[in-house]
PDB file of C-alpha atoms in Angstrom:
ATOM      1  CA  UNK A 144     -50.394 -81.931 -58.186  1.00 60.00           C
ATOM      2  CA  UNK A 145     -46.629 -81.875 -59.270  1.00 67.00           C
ATOM      3  CA  UNK A 146     -46.762 -83.003 -63.113  1.00 75.00           C
ATOM      4  CA  UNK A 147     -43.154 -84.556 -64.600  1.00 80.00           C
ATOM      5  CA  UNK A 148     -41.525 -83.758 -68.112  1.00 81.00           C
ATOM      6  CA  UNK A 149     -39.338 -85.151 -70.151  1.00 86.00           C
ATOM      7  CA  UNK A 150     -36.109 -83.356 -70.472  1.00 90.00           C
ATOM      8  CA  UNK A 151     -33.801 -83.946 -73.022  1.00 94.00           C
ATOM      9  CA  UNK A 152     -29.476 -83.827 -72.571  1.00 96.00           C
ATOM     10  CA  UNK A 153     -28.515 -81.948 -76.441  1.00 98.00           C
ATOM     11  CA  UNK A 154     -24.923 -81.914 -75.818  1.00 98.00           C
ATOM     12  CA  UNK A 155     -22.159 -81.554 -73.163  1.00 98.00           C
ATOM     13  CA  UNK A 156     -19.374 -79.341 -72.244  1.00 98.00           C
ATOM     14  CA  UNK A 157     -15.676 -80.318 -72.439  1.00 98.00           C
ATOM     15  CA  UNK A 158     -13.074 -78.392 -70.274  1.00 97.00           C
ATOM     16  CA  UNK A 159     -10.167 -77.853 -67.492  1.00 96.00           C
ATOM     17  CA  UNK A 160     -12.629 -78.635 -64.640  1.00 96.00           C
ATOM     18  CA  UNK A 161     -11.709 -81.694 -63.814  1.00 94.00           C
ATOM     19  CA  UNK A 162     -12.902 -81.863 -60.350  1.00 91.00           C
ATOM     20  CA  UNK A 163     -16.021 -79.757 -58.445  1.00 91.00           C
ATOM     21  CA  UNK A 164     -13.363 -78.009 -56.034  1.00 92.00           C
ATOM     22  CA  UNK A 165     -12.253 -74.699 -58.122  1.00 91.00           C
ATOM     23  CA  UNK A 166     -15.019 -73.683 -60.150  1.00 93.00           C
ATOM     24  CA  UNK A 167     -15.329 -70.566 -60.015  1.00 91.00           C
ATOM     25  CA  UNK A 168     -18.736 -69.698 -58.479  1.00 87.00           C
ATOM     26  CA  UNK A 169     -19.890 -68.092 -61.044  1.00 90.00           C
ATOM     27  CA  UNK A 170     -19.902 -67.261 -64.589  1.00 93.00           C
ATOM     28  CA  UNK A 171     -17.633 -65.078 -65.999  1.00 92.00           C
ATOM     29  CA  UNK A 172     -15.013 -64.845 -63.183  1.00 91.00           C
ATOM     30  CA  UNK A 173     -12.494 -66.730 -64.919  1.00 93.00           C
ATOM     31  CA  UNK A 174     -12.697 -65.008 -68.360  1.00 94.00           C
ATOM     32  CA  UNK A 175      -9.687 -66.929 -69.451  1.00 94.00           C
ATOM     33  CA  UNK A 176     -11.090 -70.670 -68.694  1.00 96.00           C
ATOM     34  CA  UNK A 177     -12.106 -71.682 -72.356  1.00 97.00           C
ATOM     35  CA  UNK A 178     -14.607 -74.905 -73.346  1.00 98.00           C
ATOM     36  CA  UNK A 179     -16.664 -76.074 -75.974  1.00 98.00           C
ATOM     37  CA  UNK A 180     -20.163 -77.528 -75.735  1.00 98.00           C
ATOM     38  CA  UNK A 181     -20.203 -81.276 -77.661  1.00 98.00           C
ATOM     39  CA  UNK A 182     -23.516 -81.199 -79.279  1.00 98.00           C
ATOM     40  CA  UNK A 183     -25.474 -84.947 -78.914  1.00 98.00           C
ATOM     41  CA  UNK A 184     -25.489 -87.492 -81.908  1.00 97.00           C
ATOM     42  CA  UNK A 185     -29.620 -86.527 -82.686  1.00 97.00           C
ATOM     43  CA  UNK A 186     -28.989 -82.495 -82.737  1.00 97.00           C
ATOM     44  CA  UNK A 187     -26.267 -82.120 -84.511  1.00 96.00           C
ATOM     45  CA  UNK A 188     -28.016 -79.847 -86.455  1.00 95.00           C
ATOM     46  CA  UNK A 189     -25.809 -77.139 -87.553  1.00 95.00           C
ATOM     47  CA  UNK A 190     -29.565 -75.484 -89.291  1.00 96.00           C
ATOM     48  CA  UNK A 191     -30.081 -75.300 -84.755  1.00 97.00           C
ATOM     49  CA  UNK A 192     -26.903 -72.433 -85.053  1.00 97.00           C
ATOM     50  CA  UNK A 193     -27.591 -70.126 -87.821  1.00 96.00           C
ATOM     51  CA  UNK A 194     -27.666 -67.036 -86.742  1.00 97.00           C
ATOM     52  CA  UNK A 195     -25.949 -67.889 -83.543  1.00 97.00           C
ATOM     53  CA  UNK A 196     -22.577 -65.849 -84.038  1.00 96.00           C
ATOM     54  CA  UNK A 197     -24.528 -62.961 -84.532  1.00 97.00           C
ATOM     55  CA  UNK A 198     -24.684 -62.960 -80.712  1.00 98.00           C
ATOM     56  CA  UNK A 199     -21.221 -61.989 -78.188  1.00 97.00           C
ATOM     57  CA  UNK A 200     -22.913 -63.646 -75.166  1.00 98.00           C
ATOM     58  CA  UNK A 201     -25.194 -67.509 -74.097  1.00 98.00           C
ATOM     59  CA  UNK A 202     -27.415 -68.691 -71.463  1.00 98.00           C
ATOM     60  CA  UNK A 203     -26.130 -72.003 -70.202  1.00 98.00           C
ATOM     61  CA  UNK A 204     -28.888 -74.404 -69.035  1.00 98.00           C
ATOM     62  CA  UNK A 205     -27.921 -77.072 -67.987  1.00 96.00           C
ATOM     63  CA  UNK A 206     -28.129 -80.351 -64.911  1.00 93.00           C
ATOM     64  CA  UNK A 207     -26.208 -80.527 -61.991  1.00 89.00           C
ATOM     65  CA  UNK A 208     -25.307 -84.080 -63.066  1.00 82.00           C
ATOM     66  CA  UNK A 209     -22.604 -85.019 -59.787  1.00 81.00           C
ATOM     67  CA  UNK A 210     -25.989 -84.029 -57.772  1.00 77.00           C
ATOM     68  CA  UNK A 211     -28.358 -86.175 -59.562  1.00 75.00           C
ATOM     69  CA  UNK A 212     -25.738 -88.921 -59.192  1.00 75.00           C
ATOM     70  CA  UNK A 213     -24.993 -88.486 -55.751  1.00 76.00           C
ATOM     71  CA  UNK A 214     -29.518 -88.535 -54.868  1.00 75.00           C
ATOM     72  CA  UNK A 215     -30.473 -91.204 -53.526  1.00 76.00           C
ATOM     73  CA  UNK A 216     -33.550 -89.973 -54.000  1.00 79.00           C
ATOM     74  CA  UNK A 217     -35.013 -88.532 -57.645  1.00 73.00           C
ATOM     75  CA  UNK A 218     -37.183 -86.801 -55.124  1.00 76.00           C
ATOM     76  CA  UNK A 219     -34.957 -85.316 -52.244  1.00 79.00           C
ATOM     77  CA  UNK A 220     -34.652 -81.614 -51.825  1.00 82.00           C
ATOM     78  CA  UNK A 221     -34.698 -79.430 -49.046  1.00 86.00           C
ATOM     79  CA  UNK A 222     -36.047 -76.001 -48.453  1.00 92.00           C
ATOM     80  CA  UNK A 223     -33.360 -73.956 -46.894  1.00 93.00           C
ATOM     81  CA  UNK A 224     -29.857 -75.099 -47.577  1.00 88.00           C
ATOM     82  CA  UNK A 225     -26.444 -73.350 -45.852  1.00 86.00           C
ATOM     83  CA  UNK A 226     -24.635 -71.173 -48.475  1.00 82.00           C
ATOM     84  CA  UNK A 227     -21.468 -71.509 -48.037  1.00 77.00           C
ATOM     85  CA  UNK A 228     -20.577 -67.574 -48.164  1.00 75.00           C
ATOM     86  CA  UNK A 229     -22.577 -66.758 -44.536  1.00 78.00           C
ATOM     87  CA  UNK A 230     -20.862 -69.456 -43.374  1.00 73.00           C
ATOM     88  CA  UNK A 231     -21.996 -72.624 -44.145  1.00 75.00           C
ATOM     89  CA  UNK A 232     -24.002 -72.311 -40.885  1.00 81.00           C
ATOM     90  CA  UNK A 233     -26.255 -69.679 -42.027  1.00 87.00           C
ATOM     91  CA  UNK A 234     -29.700 -71.002 -43.468  1.00 91.00           C
ATOM     92  CA  UNK A 235     -31.257 -68.903 -46.622  1.00 91.00           C
ATOM     93  CA  UNK A 236     -34.608 -70.306 -48.726  1.00 93.00           C
ATOM     94  CA  UNK A 237     -33.302 -72.489 -51.400  1.00 91.00           C
ATOM     95  CA  UNK A 238     -34.538 -70.295 -53.822  1.00 93.00           C
ATOM     96  CA  UNK A 239     -33.224 -67.745 -52.471  1.00 91.00           C
ATOM     97  CA  UNK A 240     -29.491 -69.645 -53.341  1.00 88.00           C
ATOM     98  CA  UNK A 241     -28.176 -70.678 -56.850  1.00 88.00           C
ATOM     99  CA  UNK A 242     -27.335 -74.035 -55.119  1.00 86.00           C
ATOM    100  CA  UNK A 243     -27.475 -76.863 -56.700  1.00 87.00           C
ATOM    101  CA  UNK A 244     -29.397 -78.826 -54.301  1.00 86.00           C
ATOM    102  CA  UNK A 245     -32.292 -78.043 -54.900  1.00 88.00           C
ATOM    103  CA  UNK A 246     -36.244 -79.306 -56.703  1.00 89.00           C
ATOM    104  CA  UNK A 247     -34.253 -79.450 -60.244  1.00 89.00           C
ATOM    105  CA  UNK A 248     -30.786 -79.670 -59.969  1.00 90.00           C
ATOM    106  CA  UNK A 249     -30.685 -76.964 -63.422  1.00 93.00           C
ATOM    107  CA  UNK A 250     -27.965 -74.661 -62.807  1.00 95.00           C
ATOM    108  CA  UNK A 251     -28.416 -71.551 -65.735  1.00 97.00           C
ATOM    109  CA  UNK A 252     -24.965 -69.541 -66.385  1.00 97.00           C
ATOM    110  CA  UNK A 253     -24.013 -66.963 -68.921  1.00 97.00           C
ATOM    111  CA  UNK A 254     -20.940 -67.431 -70.992  1.00 98.00           C
ATOM    112  CA  UNK A 255     -19.425 -65.882 -73.799  1.00 98.00           C
ATOM    113  CA  UNK A 256     -18.893 -67.435 -77.375  1.00 98.00           C
ATOM    114  CA  UNK A 257     -16.105 -67.266 -78.784  1.00 98.00           C
ATOM    115  CA  UNK A 258     -16.845 -69.157 -82.385  1.00 97.00           C
ATOM    116  CA  UNK A 259     -18.958 -72.205 -84.101  1.00 97.00           C
ATOM    117  CA  UNK A 260     -16.902 -74.416 -85.679  1.00 96.00           C
ATOM    118  CA  UNK A 261     -18.892 -75.953 -88.196  1.00 93.00           C
ATOM    119  CA  UNK A 262     -15.760 -78.774 -90.030  1.00 88.00           C
ATOM    120  CA  UNK A 263     -15.846 -81.221 -86.779  1.00 93.00           C
ATOM    121  CA  UNK A 264     -15.461 -85.276 -86.497  1.00 94.00           C
ATOM    122  CA  UNK A 265     -18.365 -84.519 -83.943  1.00 95.00           C
ATOM    123  CA  UNK A 266     -20.579 -82.148 -85.719  1.00 95.00           C
ATOM    124  CA  UNK A 267     -20.632 -78.633 -85.989  1.00 96.00           C
ATOM    125  CA  UNK A 268     -19.270 -77.480 -82.182  1.00 98.00           C
ATOM    126  CA  UNK A 269     -19.822 -74.336 -79.991  1.00 98.00           C
ATOM    127  CA  UNK A 270     -16.847 -72.936 -78.111  1.00 98.00           C
ATOM    128  CA  UNK A 271     -17.507 -70.605 -75.026  1.00 98.00           C
ATOM    129  CA  UNK A 272     -14.809 -68.899 -72.183  1.00 98.00           C
ATOM    130  CA  UNK A 273     -16.193 -68.203 -68.496  1.00 97.00           C
ATOM    131  CA  UNK A 274     -18.032 -71.499 -67.726  1.00 97.00           C
ATOM    132  CA  UNK A 275     -18.134 -72.326 -64.156  1.00 96.00           C
ATOM    133  CA  UNK A 276     -19.448 -75.830 -65.458  1.00 96.00           C
ATOM    134  CA  UNK A 277     -17.474 -79.090 -64.672  1.00 96.00           C
ATOM    135  CA  UNK A 278     -15.997 -81.096 -67.261  1.00 96.00           C
ATOM    136  CA  UNK A 279     -18.227 -82.774 -69.048  1.00 96.00           C
ATOM    137  CA  UNK A 280     -21.487 -82.220 -67.477  1.00 96.00           C
ATOM    138  CA  UNK A 281     -24.990 -81.784 -69.845  1.00 97.00           C
ATOM    139  CA  UNK A 282     -26.580 -79.148 -71.412  1.00 98.00           C
ATOM    140  CA  UNK A 283     -30.433 -79.302 -71.889  1.00 97.00           C
ATOM    141  CA  UNK A 284     -30.263 -75.514 -73.499  1.00 98.00           C
ATOM    142  CA  UNK A 285     -28.335 -73.156 -74.979  1.00 98.00           C
ATOM    143  CA  UNK A 286     -30.067 -69.245 -75.498  1.00 98.00           C
ATOM    144  CA  UNK A 287     -28.867 -66.335 -76.659  1.00 98.00           C
ATOM    145  CA  UNK A 288     -28.441 -63.600 -73.966  1.00 97.00           C
ATOM    146  CA  UNK A 289     -29.956 -59.748 -75.024  1.00 97.00           C
ATOM    147  CA  UNK A 290     -28.388 -56.823 -73.534  1.00 95.00           C
ATOM    148  CA  UNK A 291     -30.723 -54.793 -74.049  1.00 95.00           C
ATOM    149  CA  UNK A 292     -33.220 -57.235 -71.406  1.00 96.00           C
ATOM    150  CA  UNK A 293     -31.414 -59.714 -69.183  1.00 95.00           C
ATOM    151  CA  UNK A 294     -28.351 -57.465 -68.282  1.00 92.00           C
ATOM    152  CA  UNK A 295     -29.683 -55.081 -65.198  1.00 91.00           C
ATOM    153  CA  UNK A 296     -26.637 -53.155 -63.641  1.00 89.00           C
ATOM    154  CA  UNK A 297     -28.758 -51.784 -60.796  1.00 90.00           C
ATOM    155  CA  UNK A 298     -30.527 -54.784 -59.656  1.00 87.00           C
ATOM    156  CA  UNK A 299     -29.196 -56.113 -55.687  1.00 86.00           C
ATOM    157  CA  UNK A 300     -27.493 -59.081 -55.026  1.00 82.00           C
ATOM    158  CA  UNK A 301     -28.543 -59.480 -51.659  1.00 81.00           C
ATOM    159  CA  UNK A 302     -27.565 -61.374 -49.272  1.00 76.00           C
ATOM    160  CA  UNK A 303     -23.841 -62.872 -51.957  1.00 75.00           C
ATOM    161  CA  UNK A 304     -21.279 -60.942 -53.047  1.00 62.00           C
ATOM    162  CA  UNK A 305     -21.535 -57.133 -54.277  1.00 47.00           C
ATOM    163  CA  UNK A 306     -18.262 -57.130 -56.039  1.00 49.00           C
ATOM    164  CA  UNK A 307     -16.362 -60.293 -58.485  1.00 49.00           C
ATOM    165  CA  UNK A 308     -14.211 -62.573 -57.368  1.00 53.00           C
ATOM    166  CA  UNK A 309     -10.560 -62.950 -56.996  1.00 55.00           C
ATOM    167  CA  UNK A 310      -7.781 -60.871 -55.256  1.00 79.00           C
ATOM    168  CA  UNK A 311      -5.521 -63.292 -53.512  1.00 92.00           C
ATOM    169  CA  UNK A 312      -1.980 -62.648 -54.204  1.00 95.00           C
ATOM    170  CA  UNK A 313      -0.787 -66.109 -56.926  1.00 96.00           C
ATOM    171  CA  UNK A 314       2.749 -67.349 -56.596  1.00 96.00           C
ATOM    172  CA  UNK A 315       3.973 -69.880 -58.026  1.00 96.00           C
ATOM    173  CA  UNK A 316       7.527 -70.340 -57.201  1.00 95.00           C
ATOM    174  CA  UNK A 317       9.738 -70.948 -61.054  1.00 94.00           C
ATOM    175  CA  UNK A 318      10.687 -74.342 -60.152  1.00 93.00           C
ATOM    176  CA  UNK A 319       6.804 -75.471 -60.619  1.00 95.00           C
ATOM    177  CA  UNK A 320       6.242 -73.613 -63.523  1.00 93.00           C
ATOM    178  CA  UNK A 321       7.447 -76.105 -65.924  1.00 91.00           C
ATOM    179  CA  UNK A 322       4.650 -79.273 -64.590  1.00 93.00           C
ATOM    180  CA  UNK A 323       2.183 -76.460 -66.406  1.00 94.00           C
ATOM    181  CA  UNK A 324       1.632 -76.425 -69.708  1.00 93.00           C
ATOM    182  CA  UNK A 325       2.795 -72.861 -71.077  1.00 94.00           C
ATOM    183  CA  UNK A 326      -0.669 -72.492 -72.846  1.00 94.00           C
ATOM    184  CA  UNK A 327      -2.280 -72.918 -69.240  1.00 94.00           C
ATOM    185  CA  UNK A 328      -0.832 -70.634 -67.249  1.00 95.00           C
ATOM    186  CA  UNK A 329      -3.048 -67.664 -67.710  1.00 95.00           C
ATOM    187  CA  UNK A 330      -5.848 -69.705 -66.347  1.00 96.00           C
ATOM    188  CA  UNK A 331      -4.979 -71.520 -63.678  1.00 97.00           C
ATOM    189  CA  UNK A 332      -3.992 -68.305 -62.210  1.00 96.00           C
ATOM    190  CA  UNK A 333      -7.406 -66.585 -62.615  1.00 95.00           C
ATOM    191  CA  UNK A 334      -8.916 -70.059 -61.143  1.00 95.00           C
ATOM    192  CA  UNK A 335      -6.191 -69.511 -57.900  1.00 96.00           C
ATOM    193  CA  UNK A 336      -6.556 -65.846 -57.830  1.00 94.00           C
ATOM    194  CA  UNK A 337     -10.671 -66.931 -57.177  1.00 91.00           C
ATOM    195  CA  UNK A 338      -9.612 -68.557 -54.192  1.00 91.00           C
ATOM    196  CA  UNK A 339     -10.302 -72.220 -54.187  1.00 90.00           C
ATOM    197  CA  UNK A 340     -11.180 -72.998 -50.435  1.00 88.00           C
ATOM    198  CA  UNK A 341     -14.570 -72.912 -48.114  1.00 81.00           C
ATOM    199  CA  UNK A 342     -15.580 -69.377 -47.205  1.00 73.00           C
ATOM    200  CA  UNK A 343     -15.109 -69.700 -43.782  1.00 71.00           C
ATOM    201  CA  UNK A 344     -11.767 -71.671 -44.133  1.00 75.00           C
ATOM    202  CA  UNK A 345      -8.337 -69.635 -43.099  1.00 78.00           C
ATOM    203  CA  UNK A 346      -6.043 -72.002 -41.976  1.00 83.00           C
ATOM    204  CA  UNK A 347      -2.882 -71.051 -42.782  1.00 86.00           C
ATOM    205  CA  UNK A 348      -0.803 -74.609 -42.800  1.00 87.00           C
ATOM    206  CA  UNK A 349      -3.421 -76.366 -45.066  1.00 94.00           C
ATOM    207  CA  UNK A 350      -2.549 -77.720 -47.759  1.00 96.00           C
ATOM    208  CA  UNK A 351      -5.121 -78.073 -50.183  1.00 96.00           C
ATOM    209  CA  UNK A 352      -5.574 -80.125 -53.525  1.00 96.00           C
ATOM    210  CA  UNK A 353      -7.663 -78.961 -56.502  1.00 96.00           C
ATOM    211  CA  UNK A 354      -7.985 -81.359 -59.590  1.00 96.00           C
ATOM    212  CA  UNK A 355      -7.074 -79.211 -62.916  1.00 96.00           C
ATOM    213  CA  UNK A 356      -6.906 -80.717 -66.092  1.00 94.00           C
ATOM    214  CA  UNK A 357      -4.721 -83.767 -65.522  1.00 93.00           C
ATOM    215  CA  UNK A 358      -2.992 -82.238 -62.628  1.00 95.00           C
ATOM    216  CA  UNK A 359      -3.675 -81.912 -59.638  1.00 96.00           C
ATOM    217  CA  UNK A 360      -2.386 -78.550 -57.518  1.00 97.00           C
ATOM    218  CA  UNK A 361      -1.669 -77.870 -54.325  1.00 97.00           C
ATOM    219  CA  UNK A 362      -1.760 -75.041 -52.895  1.00 97.00           C
ATOM    220  CA  UNK A 363      -1.464 -73.521 -49.029  1.00 96.00           C
ATOM    221  CA  UNK A 364      -3.494 -69.634 -48.441  1.00 95.00           C
ATOM    222  CA  UNK A 365      -2.062 -67.176 -46.106  1.00 93.00           C
ATOM    223  CA  UNK A 366      -2.628 -63.508 -45.371  1.00 90.00           C
ATOM    224  CA  UNK A 367      -4.571 -63.771 -48.963  1.00 90.00           C
ATOM    225  CA  UNK A 368      -1.571 -65.392 -50.749  1.00 95.00           C
ATOM    226  CA  UNK A 369      -1.863 -67.836 -52.057  1.00 96.00           C
ATOM    227  CA  UNK A 370       1.595 -70.298 -53.026  1.00 97.00           C
ATOM    228  CA  UNK A 371       1.673 -73.615 -55.084  1.00 97.00           C
ATOM    229  CA  UNK A 372       3.493 -75.525 -53.147  1.00 96.00           C
ATOM    230  CA  UNK A 373       3.074 -79.072 -55.428  1.00 95.00           C
ATOM    231  CA  UNK A 374       1.893 -80.311 -58.521  1.00 96.00           C
ATOM    232  CA  UNK A 375       0.886 -83.917 -60.009  1.00 93.00           C
ATOM    233  CA  UNK A 376      -0.113 -85.246 -63.378  1.00 88.00           C
ATOM    234  CA  UNK A 377      -3.814 -87.458 -62.799  1.00 80.00           C
ATOM    235  CA  UNK A 378      -3.123 -90.854 -63.847  1.00 64.00           C
ATOM    236  CA  UNK A 379      -6.237 -92.017 -65.805  1.00 55.00           C
TER     237      UNK A 379
END
């Protein structure tokens, strides 16, 4: 008989991934994206972070909060899923994928530690790079990345991609550059280069819209070239 156990949300992560569409498919693909981890009040104890600065990378365990929010039944799950990288039609076992639609909607990401800031109004916060988490995602645990045991360069990647993505050329017309804050242009280009579209869609004249920070980016893709067509400020 399955047994339940209580998991505490210890923190939330904040960045410019303001929607699911456009978030890199794996952590580390867009190293230029900086995020900040803010702890819940009961976990704002600097003692819990003692020694963390000795590591270069961290593991984040987190909750697929959008999946939890949209489930009609908390016990809802499927033993098979359809990975987008296989065209969205082939079913594979859920435990052979990183799909968010799992019995326990928990994600795992490796991020680069930028630093720990102990002097803030929100207690100690952690700055990281390369996260693939949406803005506001709940964090349930943080662990140090240990290169001597966590890294396996010889490992097989199964049916997943064997190399990093990010092959699209990105064109942002001069007329639109001023609509993008200067400190966000480079990382936005990195994100777009990952090709946010579903892998089974290739319609050159289709306009795609990706939320990014306080902007909505409209773009098209043709012949491996992504062109930004419009930028709108998202009113909050």
